[in-house]
mmCIF file of C-alpha atoms in Angstrom:
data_model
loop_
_atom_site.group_PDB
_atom_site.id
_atom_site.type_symbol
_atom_site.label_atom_id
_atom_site.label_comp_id
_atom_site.label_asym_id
_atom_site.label_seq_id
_atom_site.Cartn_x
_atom_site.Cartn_y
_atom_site.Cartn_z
ATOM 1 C CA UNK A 36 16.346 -16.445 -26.072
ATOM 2 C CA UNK A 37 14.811 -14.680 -23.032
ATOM 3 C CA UNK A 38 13.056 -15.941 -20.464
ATOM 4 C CA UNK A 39 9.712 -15.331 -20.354
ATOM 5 C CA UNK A 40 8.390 -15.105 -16.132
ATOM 6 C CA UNK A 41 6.269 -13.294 -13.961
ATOM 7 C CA UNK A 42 7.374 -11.800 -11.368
ATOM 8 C CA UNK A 43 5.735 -8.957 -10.491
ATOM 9 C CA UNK A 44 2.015 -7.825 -10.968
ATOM 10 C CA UNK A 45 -0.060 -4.530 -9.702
ATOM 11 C CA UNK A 46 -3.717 -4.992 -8.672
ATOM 12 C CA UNK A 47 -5.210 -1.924 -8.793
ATOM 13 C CA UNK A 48 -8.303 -3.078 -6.582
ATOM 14 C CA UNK A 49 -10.114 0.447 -6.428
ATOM 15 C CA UNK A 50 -9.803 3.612 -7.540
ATOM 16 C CA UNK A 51 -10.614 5.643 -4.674
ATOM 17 C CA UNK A 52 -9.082 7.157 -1.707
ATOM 18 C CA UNK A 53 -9.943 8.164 1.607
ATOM 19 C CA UNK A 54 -7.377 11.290 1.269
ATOM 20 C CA UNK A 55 -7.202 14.099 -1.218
ATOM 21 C CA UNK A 56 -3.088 15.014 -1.241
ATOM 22 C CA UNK A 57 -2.354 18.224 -3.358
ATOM 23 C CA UNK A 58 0.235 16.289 -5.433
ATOM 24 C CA UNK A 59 -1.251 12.898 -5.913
ATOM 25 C CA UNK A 60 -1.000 11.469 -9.676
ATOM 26 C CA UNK A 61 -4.305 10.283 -9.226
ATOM 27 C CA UNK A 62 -6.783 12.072 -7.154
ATOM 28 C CA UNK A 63 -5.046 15.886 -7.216
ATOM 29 C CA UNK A 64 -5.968 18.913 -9.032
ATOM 30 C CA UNK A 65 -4.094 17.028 -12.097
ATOM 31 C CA UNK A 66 -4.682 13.383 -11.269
ATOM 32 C CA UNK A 67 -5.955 11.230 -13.911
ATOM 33 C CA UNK A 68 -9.177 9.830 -11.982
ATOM 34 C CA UNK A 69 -9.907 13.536 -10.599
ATOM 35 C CA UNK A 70 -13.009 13.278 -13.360
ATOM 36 C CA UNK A 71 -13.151 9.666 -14.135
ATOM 37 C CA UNK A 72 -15.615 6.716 -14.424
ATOM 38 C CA UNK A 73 -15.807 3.106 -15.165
ATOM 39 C CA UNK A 74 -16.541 -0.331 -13.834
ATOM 40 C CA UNK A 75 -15.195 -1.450 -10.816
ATOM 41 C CA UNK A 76 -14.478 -5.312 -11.003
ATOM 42 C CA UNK A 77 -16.329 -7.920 -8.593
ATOM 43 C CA UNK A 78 -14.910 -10.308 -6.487
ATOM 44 C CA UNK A 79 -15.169 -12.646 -8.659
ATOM 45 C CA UNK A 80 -13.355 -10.873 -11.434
ATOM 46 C CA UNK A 81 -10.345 -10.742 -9.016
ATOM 47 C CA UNK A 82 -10.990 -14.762 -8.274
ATOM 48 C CA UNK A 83 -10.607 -15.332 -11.270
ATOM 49 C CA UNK A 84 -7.544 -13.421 -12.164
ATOM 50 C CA UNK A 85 -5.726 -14.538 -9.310
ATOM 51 C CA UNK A 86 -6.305 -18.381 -10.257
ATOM 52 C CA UNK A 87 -5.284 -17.732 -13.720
ATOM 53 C CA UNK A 88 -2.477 -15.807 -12.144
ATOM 54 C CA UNK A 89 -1.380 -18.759 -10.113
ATOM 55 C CA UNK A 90 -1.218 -20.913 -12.829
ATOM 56 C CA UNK A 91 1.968 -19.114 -14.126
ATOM 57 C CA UNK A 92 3.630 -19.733 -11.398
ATOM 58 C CA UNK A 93 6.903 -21.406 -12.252
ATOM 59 C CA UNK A 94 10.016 -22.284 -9.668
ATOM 60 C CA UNK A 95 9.829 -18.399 -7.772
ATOM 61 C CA UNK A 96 6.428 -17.476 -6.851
ATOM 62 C CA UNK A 97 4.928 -14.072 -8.264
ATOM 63 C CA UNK A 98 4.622 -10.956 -6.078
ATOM 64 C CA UNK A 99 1.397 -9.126 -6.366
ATOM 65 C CA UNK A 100 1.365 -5.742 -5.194
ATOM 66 C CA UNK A 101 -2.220 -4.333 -3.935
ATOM 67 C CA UNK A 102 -2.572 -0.703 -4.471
ATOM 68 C CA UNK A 103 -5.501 1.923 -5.019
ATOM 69 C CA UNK A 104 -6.616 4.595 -4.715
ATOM 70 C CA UNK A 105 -6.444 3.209 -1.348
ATOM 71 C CA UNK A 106 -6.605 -0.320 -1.424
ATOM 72 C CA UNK A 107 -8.326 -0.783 2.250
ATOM 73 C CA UNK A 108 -10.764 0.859 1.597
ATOM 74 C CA UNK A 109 -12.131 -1.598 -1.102
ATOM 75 C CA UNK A 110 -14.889 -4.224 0.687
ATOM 76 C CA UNK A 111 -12.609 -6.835 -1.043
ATOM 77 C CA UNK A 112 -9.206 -6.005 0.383
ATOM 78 C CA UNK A 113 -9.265 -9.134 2.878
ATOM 79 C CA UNK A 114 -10.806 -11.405 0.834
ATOM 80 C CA UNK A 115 -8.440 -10.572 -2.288
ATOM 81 C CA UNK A 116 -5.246 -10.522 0.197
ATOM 82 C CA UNK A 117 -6.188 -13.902 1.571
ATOM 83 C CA UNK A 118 -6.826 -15.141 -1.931
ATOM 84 C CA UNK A 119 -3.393 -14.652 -3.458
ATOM 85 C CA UNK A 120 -1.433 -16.356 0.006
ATOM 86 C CA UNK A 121 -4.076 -19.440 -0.714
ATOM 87 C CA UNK A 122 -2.321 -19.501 -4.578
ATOM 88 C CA UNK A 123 0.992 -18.867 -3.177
ATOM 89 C CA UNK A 124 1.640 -15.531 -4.214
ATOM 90 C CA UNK A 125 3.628 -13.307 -2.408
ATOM 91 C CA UNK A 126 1.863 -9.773 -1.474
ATOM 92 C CA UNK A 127 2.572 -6.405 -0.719
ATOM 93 C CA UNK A 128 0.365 -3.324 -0.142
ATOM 94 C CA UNK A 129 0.930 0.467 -0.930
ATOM 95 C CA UNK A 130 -1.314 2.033 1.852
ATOM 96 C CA UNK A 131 -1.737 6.047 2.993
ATOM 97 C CA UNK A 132 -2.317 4.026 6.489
ATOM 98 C CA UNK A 133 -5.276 5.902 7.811
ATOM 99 C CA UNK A 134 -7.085 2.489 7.740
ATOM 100 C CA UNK A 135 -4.466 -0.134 9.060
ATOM 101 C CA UNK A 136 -5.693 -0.823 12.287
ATOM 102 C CA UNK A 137 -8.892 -2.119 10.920
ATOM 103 C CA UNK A 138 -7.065 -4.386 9.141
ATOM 104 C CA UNK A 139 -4.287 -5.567 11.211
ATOM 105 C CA UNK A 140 -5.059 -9.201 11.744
ATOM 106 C CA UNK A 141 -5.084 -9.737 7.950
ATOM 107 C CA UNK A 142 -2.045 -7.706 7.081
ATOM 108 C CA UNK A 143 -0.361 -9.382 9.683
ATOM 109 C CA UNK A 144 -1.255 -12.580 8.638
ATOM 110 C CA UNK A 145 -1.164 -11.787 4.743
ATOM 111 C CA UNK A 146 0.870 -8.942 3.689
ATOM 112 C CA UNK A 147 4.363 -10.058 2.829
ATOM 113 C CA UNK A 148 5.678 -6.344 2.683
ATOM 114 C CA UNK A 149 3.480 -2.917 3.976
ATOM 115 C CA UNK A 150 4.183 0.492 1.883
ATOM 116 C CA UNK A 151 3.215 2.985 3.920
ATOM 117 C CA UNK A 152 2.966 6.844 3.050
ATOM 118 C CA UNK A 153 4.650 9.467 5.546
ATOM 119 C CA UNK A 154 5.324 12.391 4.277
ATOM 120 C CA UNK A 155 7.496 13.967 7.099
ATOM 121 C CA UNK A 156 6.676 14.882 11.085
ATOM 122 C CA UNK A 157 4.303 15.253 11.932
ATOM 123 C CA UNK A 158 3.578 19.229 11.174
ATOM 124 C CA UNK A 159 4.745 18.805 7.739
ATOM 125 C CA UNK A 160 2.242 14.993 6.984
ATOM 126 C CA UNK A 161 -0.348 16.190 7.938
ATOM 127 C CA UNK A 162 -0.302 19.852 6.283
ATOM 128 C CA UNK A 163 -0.261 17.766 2.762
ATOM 129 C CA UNK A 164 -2.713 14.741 3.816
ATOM 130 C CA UNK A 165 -4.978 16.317 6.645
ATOM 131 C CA UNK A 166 -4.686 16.770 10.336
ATOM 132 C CA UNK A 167 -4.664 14.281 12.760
ATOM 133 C CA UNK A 168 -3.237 11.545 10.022
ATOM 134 C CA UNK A 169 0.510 11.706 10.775
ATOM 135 C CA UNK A 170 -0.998 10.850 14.356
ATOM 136 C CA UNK A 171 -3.491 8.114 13.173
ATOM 137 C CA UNK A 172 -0.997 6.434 10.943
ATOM 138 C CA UNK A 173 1.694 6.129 13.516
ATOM 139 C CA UNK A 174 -0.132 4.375 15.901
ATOM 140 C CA UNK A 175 -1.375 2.338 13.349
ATOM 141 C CA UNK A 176 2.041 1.665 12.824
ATOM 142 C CA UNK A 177 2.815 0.682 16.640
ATOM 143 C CA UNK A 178 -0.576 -1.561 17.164
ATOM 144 C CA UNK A 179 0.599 -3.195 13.715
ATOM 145 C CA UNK A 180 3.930 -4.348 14.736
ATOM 146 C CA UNK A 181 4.580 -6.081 10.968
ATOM 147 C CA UNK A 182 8.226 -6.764 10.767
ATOM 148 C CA UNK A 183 8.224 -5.616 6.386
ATOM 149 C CA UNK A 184 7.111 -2.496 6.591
ATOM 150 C CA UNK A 185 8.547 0.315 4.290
ATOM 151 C CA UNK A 186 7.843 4.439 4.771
ATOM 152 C CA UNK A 187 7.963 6.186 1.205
ATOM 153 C CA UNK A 188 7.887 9.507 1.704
ATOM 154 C CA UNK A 189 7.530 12.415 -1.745
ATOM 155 C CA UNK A 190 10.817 14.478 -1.275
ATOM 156 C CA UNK A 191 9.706 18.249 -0.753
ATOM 157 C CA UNK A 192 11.360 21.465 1.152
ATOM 158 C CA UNK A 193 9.281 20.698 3.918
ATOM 159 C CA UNK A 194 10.568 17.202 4.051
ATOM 160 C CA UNK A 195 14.313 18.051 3.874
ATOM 161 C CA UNK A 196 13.827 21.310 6.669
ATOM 162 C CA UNK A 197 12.907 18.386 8.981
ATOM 163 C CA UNK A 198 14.538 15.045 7.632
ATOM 164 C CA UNK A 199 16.490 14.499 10.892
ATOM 165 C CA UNK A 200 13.844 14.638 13.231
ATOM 166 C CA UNK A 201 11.495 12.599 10.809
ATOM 167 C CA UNK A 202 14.384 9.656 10.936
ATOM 168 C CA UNK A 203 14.244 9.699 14.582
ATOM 169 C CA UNK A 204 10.202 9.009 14.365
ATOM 170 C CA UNK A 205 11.393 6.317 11.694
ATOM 171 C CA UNK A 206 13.283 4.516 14.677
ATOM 172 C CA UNK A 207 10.948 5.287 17.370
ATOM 173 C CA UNK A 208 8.393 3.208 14.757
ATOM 174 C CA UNK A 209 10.997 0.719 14.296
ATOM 175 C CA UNK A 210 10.860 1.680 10.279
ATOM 176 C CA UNK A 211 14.190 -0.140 8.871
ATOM 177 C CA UNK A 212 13.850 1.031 4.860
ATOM 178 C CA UNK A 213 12.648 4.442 3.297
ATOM 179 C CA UNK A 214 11.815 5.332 -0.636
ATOM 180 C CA UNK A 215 12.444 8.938 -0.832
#
């Protein structure tokens, strides 16, 4: 018989975004919230969730993955974060990074592993998410100074014309793992 275990859980804690990328599954031309609605839970919704979440815990603890949208941008990011350390969960977050520095000190004290989007150098990020974010995001990175932090980056022409030179800004960012 398997064994039944959680292990891993998404928290989808908002549906919008403080970027508008061409190819995004969710906010593009084709994304699926491009024309949506609904009810955004409530704090205590995700209190609740989390403490029933806890309580399948069994010997490894659970990672919970935070994720949007963008996920700092929701006023219950810190509270949420903090809430799943208290139960012992493990956390990550999938962030575009525009908004890390505002949230450094929990991240840092929180965030188990950091996703971070980069789509390329700098000429090639910010031509797909806006200009002045490659900038924004890599300082972000260098203020931040989390030692789990992983760059995932969409593979496009524009990405492999410049892949060398966007592996050097991995190591000047001291970036040691990349999702292509």
């Amino acid at each position: 018989m398997m064994e039944r275990q959680i292990k891993q859980v998404h928290f989808q804690i908002t549906r919008n975004c403080n970027l508008r990328c061409p190819f995004c599954g969710q906010w593009g031309k084709k994304g699926f919230f491009a024309d949506s609605s609904g009810r955004a839970m409530t704090i205590d919704d995700w209190k609740r969730i989390t403490a029933e979440l806890a309580s399948c815990q069994k010997e490894e603890n659970i990672t919970v993955t935070l994720w949007g949208g963008e996920p700092l941008i929701s006023p219950y990011f810190d509270e949420i974060i903090a809430l799943l350390k208290e139960q012992d969960l493990k956390t990550e977050v999938i962030t575009n990074g525009v908004l890390i520095n505002e949230h450094k000190d929990v991240l840092r004290k929180y965030a188990d592993r950091i996703y971070v989007s980069l789509d390329g150098t700098k000429e090639v990020h910010d031509a797909i998410r806006g200009r002045g974010v490659f900038e924004r995001v890599t300082q972000s990175l260098k203020t931040l100074k989390h030692k789990n932090v992983t760059v995932m980056s969409v593979i496009t022409p524009q990405l492999m014309e410049v892949l060398p030179k966007f592996l050097d800004n991995l190591d000047e960012l001291n970036i040691q793992q990349l999702y292509l």
